[in-house]
mmCIF file of C-alpha atoms in Angstrom:
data_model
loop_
_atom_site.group_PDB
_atom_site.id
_atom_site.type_symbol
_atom_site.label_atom_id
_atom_site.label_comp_id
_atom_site.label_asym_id
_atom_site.label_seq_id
_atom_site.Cartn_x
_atom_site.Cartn_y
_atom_site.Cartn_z
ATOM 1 C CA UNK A 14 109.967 63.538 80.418
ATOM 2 C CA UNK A 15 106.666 63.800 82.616
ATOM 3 C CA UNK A 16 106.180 67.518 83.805
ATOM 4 C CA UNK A 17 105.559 66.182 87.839
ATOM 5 C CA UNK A 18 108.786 64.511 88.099
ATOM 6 C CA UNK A 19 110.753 64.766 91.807
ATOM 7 C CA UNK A 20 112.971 66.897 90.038
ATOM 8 C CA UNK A 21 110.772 69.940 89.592
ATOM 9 C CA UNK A 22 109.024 70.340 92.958
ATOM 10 C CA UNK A 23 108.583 73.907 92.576
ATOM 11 C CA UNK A 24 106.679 73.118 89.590
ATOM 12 C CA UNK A 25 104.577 70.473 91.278
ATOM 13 C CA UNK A 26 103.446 72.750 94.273
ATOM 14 C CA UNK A 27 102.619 75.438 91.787
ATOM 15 C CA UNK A 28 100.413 73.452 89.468
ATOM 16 C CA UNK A 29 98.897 72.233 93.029
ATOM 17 C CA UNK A 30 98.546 75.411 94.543
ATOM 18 C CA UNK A 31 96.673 76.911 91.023
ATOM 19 C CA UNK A 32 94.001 74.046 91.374
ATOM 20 C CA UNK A 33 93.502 74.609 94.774
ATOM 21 C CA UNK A 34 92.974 78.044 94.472
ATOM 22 C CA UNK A 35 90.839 77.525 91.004
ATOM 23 C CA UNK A 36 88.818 75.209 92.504
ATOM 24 C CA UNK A 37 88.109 77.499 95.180
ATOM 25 C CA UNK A 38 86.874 80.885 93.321
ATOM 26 C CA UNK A 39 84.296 78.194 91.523
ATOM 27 C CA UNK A 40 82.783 76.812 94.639
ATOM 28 C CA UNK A 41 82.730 80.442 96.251
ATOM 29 C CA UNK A 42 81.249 81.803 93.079
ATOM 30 C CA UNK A 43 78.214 79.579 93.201
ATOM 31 C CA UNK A 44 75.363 80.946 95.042
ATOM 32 C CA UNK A 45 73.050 79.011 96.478
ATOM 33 C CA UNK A 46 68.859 79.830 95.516
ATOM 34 C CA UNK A 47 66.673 80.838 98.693
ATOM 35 C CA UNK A 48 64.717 78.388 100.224
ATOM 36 C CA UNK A 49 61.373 78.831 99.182
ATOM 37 C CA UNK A 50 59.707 79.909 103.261
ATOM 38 C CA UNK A 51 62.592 83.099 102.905
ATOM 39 C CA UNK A 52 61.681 83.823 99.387
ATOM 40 C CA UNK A 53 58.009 84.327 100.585
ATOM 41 C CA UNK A 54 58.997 86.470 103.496
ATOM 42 C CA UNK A 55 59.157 89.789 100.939
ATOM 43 C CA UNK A 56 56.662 88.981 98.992
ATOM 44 C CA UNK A 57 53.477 90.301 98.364
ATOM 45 C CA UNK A 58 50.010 90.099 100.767
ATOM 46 C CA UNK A 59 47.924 86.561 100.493
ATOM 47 C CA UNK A 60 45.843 85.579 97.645
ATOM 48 C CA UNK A 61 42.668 87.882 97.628
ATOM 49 C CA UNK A 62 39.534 87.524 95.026
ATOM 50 C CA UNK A 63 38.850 91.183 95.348
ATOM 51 C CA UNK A 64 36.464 92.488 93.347
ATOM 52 C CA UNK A 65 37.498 95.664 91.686
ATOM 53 C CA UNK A 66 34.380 96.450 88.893
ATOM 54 C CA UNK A 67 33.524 99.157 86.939
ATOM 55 C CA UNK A 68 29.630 98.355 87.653
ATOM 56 C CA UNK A 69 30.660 98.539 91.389
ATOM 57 C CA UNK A 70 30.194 95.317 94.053
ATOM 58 C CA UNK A 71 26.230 94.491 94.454
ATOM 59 C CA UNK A 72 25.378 92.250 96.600
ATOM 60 C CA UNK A 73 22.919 89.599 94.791
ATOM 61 C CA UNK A 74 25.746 88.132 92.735
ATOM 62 C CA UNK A 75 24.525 84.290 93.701
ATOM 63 C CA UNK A 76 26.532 82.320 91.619
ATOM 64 C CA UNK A 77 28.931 84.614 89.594
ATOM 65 C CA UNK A 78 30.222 82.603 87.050
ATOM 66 C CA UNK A 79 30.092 84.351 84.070
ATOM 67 C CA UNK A 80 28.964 87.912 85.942
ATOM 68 C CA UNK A 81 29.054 90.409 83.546
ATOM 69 C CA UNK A 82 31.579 93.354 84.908
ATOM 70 C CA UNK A 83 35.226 93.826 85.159
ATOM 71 C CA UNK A 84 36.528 91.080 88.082
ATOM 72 C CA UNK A 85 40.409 91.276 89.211
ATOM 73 C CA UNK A 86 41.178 88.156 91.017
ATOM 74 C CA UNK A 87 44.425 87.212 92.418
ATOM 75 C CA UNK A 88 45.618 83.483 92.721
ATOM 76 C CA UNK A 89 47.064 81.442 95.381
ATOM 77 C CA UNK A 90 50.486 81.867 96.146
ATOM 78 C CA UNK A 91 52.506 78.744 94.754
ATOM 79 C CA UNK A 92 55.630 77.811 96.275
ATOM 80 C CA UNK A 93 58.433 76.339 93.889
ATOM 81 C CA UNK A 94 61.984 75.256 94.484
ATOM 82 C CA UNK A 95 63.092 78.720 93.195
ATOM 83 C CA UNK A 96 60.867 81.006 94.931
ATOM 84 C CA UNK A 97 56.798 81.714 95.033
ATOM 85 C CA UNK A 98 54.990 82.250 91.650
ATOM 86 C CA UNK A 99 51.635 84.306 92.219
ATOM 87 C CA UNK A 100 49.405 85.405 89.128
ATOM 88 C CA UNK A 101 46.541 88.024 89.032
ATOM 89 C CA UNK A 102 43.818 87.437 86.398
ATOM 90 C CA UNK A 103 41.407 90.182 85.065
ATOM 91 C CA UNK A 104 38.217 89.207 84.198
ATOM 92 C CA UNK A 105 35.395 90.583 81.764
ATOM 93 C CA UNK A 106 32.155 89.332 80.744
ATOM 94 C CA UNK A 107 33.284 86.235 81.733
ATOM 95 C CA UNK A 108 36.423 86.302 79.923
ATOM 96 C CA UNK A 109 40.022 86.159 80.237
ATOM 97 C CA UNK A 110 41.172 89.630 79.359
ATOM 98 C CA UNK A 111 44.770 89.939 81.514
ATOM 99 C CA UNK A 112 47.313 87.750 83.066
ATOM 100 C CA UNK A 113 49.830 89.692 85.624
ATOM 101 C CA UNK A 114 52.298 87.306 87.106
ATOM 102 C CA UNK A 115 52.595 89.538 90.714
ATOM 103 C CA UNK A 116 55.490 86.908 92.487
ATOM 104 C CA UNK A 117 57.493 84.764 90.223
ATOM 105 C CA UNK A 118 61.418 84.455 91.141
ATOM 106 C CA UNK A 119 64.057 87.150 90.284
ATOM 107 C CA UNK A 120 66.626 86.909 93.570
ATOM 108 C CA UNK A 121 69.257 86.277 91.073
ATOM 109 C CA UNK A 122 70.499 87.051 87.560
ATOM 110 C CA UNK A 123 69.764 83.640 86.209
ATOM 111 C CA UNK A 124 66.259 83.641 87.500
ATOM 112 C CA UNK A 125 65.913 86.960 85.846
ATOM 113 C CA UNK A 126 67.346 86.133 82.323
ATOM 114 C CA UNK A 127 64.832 82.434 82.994
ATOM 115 C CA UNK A 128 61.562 84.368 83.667
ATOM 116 C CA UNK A 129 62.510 87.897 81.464
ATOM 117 C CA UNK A 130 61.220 85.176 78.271
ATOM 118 C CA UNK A 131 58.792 82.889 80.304
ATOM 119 C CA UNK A 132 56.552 84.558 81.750
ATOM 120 C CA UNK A 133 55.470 86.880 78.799
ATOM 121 C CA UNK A 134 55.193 83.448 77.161
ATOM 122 C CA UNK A 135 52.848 82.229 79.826
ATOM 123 C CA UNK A 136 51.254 85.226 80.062
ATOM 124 C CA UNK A 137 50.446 85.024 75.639
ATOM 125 C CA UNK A 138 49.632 81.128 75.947
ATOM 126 C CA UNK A 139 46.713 81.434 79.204
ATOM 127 C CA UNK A 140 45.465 84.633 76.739
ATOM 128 C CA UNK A 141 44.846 82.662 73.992
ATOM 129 C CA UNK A 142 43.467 79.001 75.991
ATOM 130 C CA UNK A 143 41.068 81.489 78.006
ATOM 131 C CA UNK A 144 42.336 78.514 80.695
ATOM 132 C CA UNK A 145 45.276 77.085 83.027
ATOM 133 C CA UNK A 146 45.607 74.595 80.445
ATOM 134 C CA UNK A 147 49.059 75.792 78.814
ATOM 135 C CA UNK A 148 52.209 74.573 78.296
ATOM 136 C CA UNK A 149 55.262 74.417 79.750
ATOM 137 C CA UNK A 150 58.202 77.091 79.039
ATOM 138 C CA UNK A 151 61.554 74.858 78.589
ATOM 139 C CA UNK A 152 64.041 76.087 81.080
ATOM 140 C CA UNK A 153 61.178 77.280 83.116
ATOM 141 C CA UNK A 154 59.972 74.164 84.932
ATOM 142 C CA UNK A 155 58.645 75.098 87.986
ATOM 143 C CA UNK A 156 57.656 78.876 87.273
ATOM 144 C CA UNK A 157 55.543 77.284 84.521
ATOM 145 C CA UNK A 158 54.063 74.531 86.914
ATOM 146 C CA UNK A 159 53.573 77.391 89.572
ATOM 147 C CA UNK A 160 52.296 79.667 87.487
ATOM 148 C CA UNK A 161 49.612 77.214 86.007
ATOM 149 C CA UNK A 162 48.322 76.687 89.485
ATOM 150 C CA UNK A 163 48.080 80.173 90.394
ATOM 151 C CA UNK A 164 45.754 80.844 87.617
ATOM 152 C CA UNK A 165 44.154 77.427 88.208
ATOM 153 C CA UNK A 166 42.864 78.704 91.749
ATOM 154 C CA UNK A 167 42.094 82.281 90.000
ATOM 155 C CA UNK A 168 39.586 80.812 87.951
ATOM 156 C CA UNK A 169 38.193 78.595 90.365
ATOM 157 C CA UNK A 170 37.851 81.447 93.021
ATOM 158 C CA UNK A 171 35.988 83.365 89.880
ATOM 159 C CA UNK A 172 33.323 80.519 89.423
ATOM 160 C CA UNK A 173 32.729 80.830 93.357
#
């Protein structure tokens, strides 16, 4: 015998009534990401190229490509789906001696647990390719792709 016959309504509406009310709690429960102009509102100030060196700021850098000195440059602020991704680089002798991701997404727990494992990843893989040219962190999408630009237009404001 089929358990929604017409002679067990009671059952019926209860079986109905559980769905409903299952289906529901799981729409309520998700929670939607921030859209990436709000996300922004918080964050930190706009991309700077300050120059923070132990030998000081002299003027007659001319072109300061591979300056010798300690250089702390900050990237552009990228804007991703889940929120901006911002990246400072440190800079001595011409080479790539820190990575600091400053803005990367953590409004939620999921974008937490995502970029707890990526960007220490991202952070290991721009150390060792002294460049923007890294890979891309699987899960991580579009904090890897904003975090490559960010250091992309870090450099290039360091060969200004």
């Amino acid at each position: 015998m089929h358990t929604l016959r017409k002679n067990r309504p009671l059952r019926r509406i209860a079986l109905a009534s559980a769905a409903t009310v299952s289906g529901m709690v799981l729409l309520l429960s998700l929670k939607p990401h921030t859209t990436p102009a709000v996300a922004g509102v918080a964050s930190s100030p706009a991309p700077s190229s300050s120059s923070s060196t132990s030998s000081g700021a002299t003027g007659s850098g001319g072109s300061s490509g591979s300056a010798t000195g300690t250089r702390t440059l900050t990237g552009d602020e990228i804007r991703t789906r889940y929120g901006p991704v911002q990246v400072r680089v440190t800079l001595k002798n011409g080479k790539l001696t820190d990575v600091a991701a400053v803005t990367y997404p953590q409004e939620n727990p999921r974008d937490q647990q995502i970029n707890s494992y990526a960007i220490p990843q991202l952070t290991r893989e721009a150390l060792t390719s002294q460049s923007a040219d890294i890979d891309t962190v699987s899960g991580a999408t579009y904090t890897s792709e904003g975090y490559r630009r960010s250091l992309q237009s870090a450099l290039d404001s360091a060969s200004r």
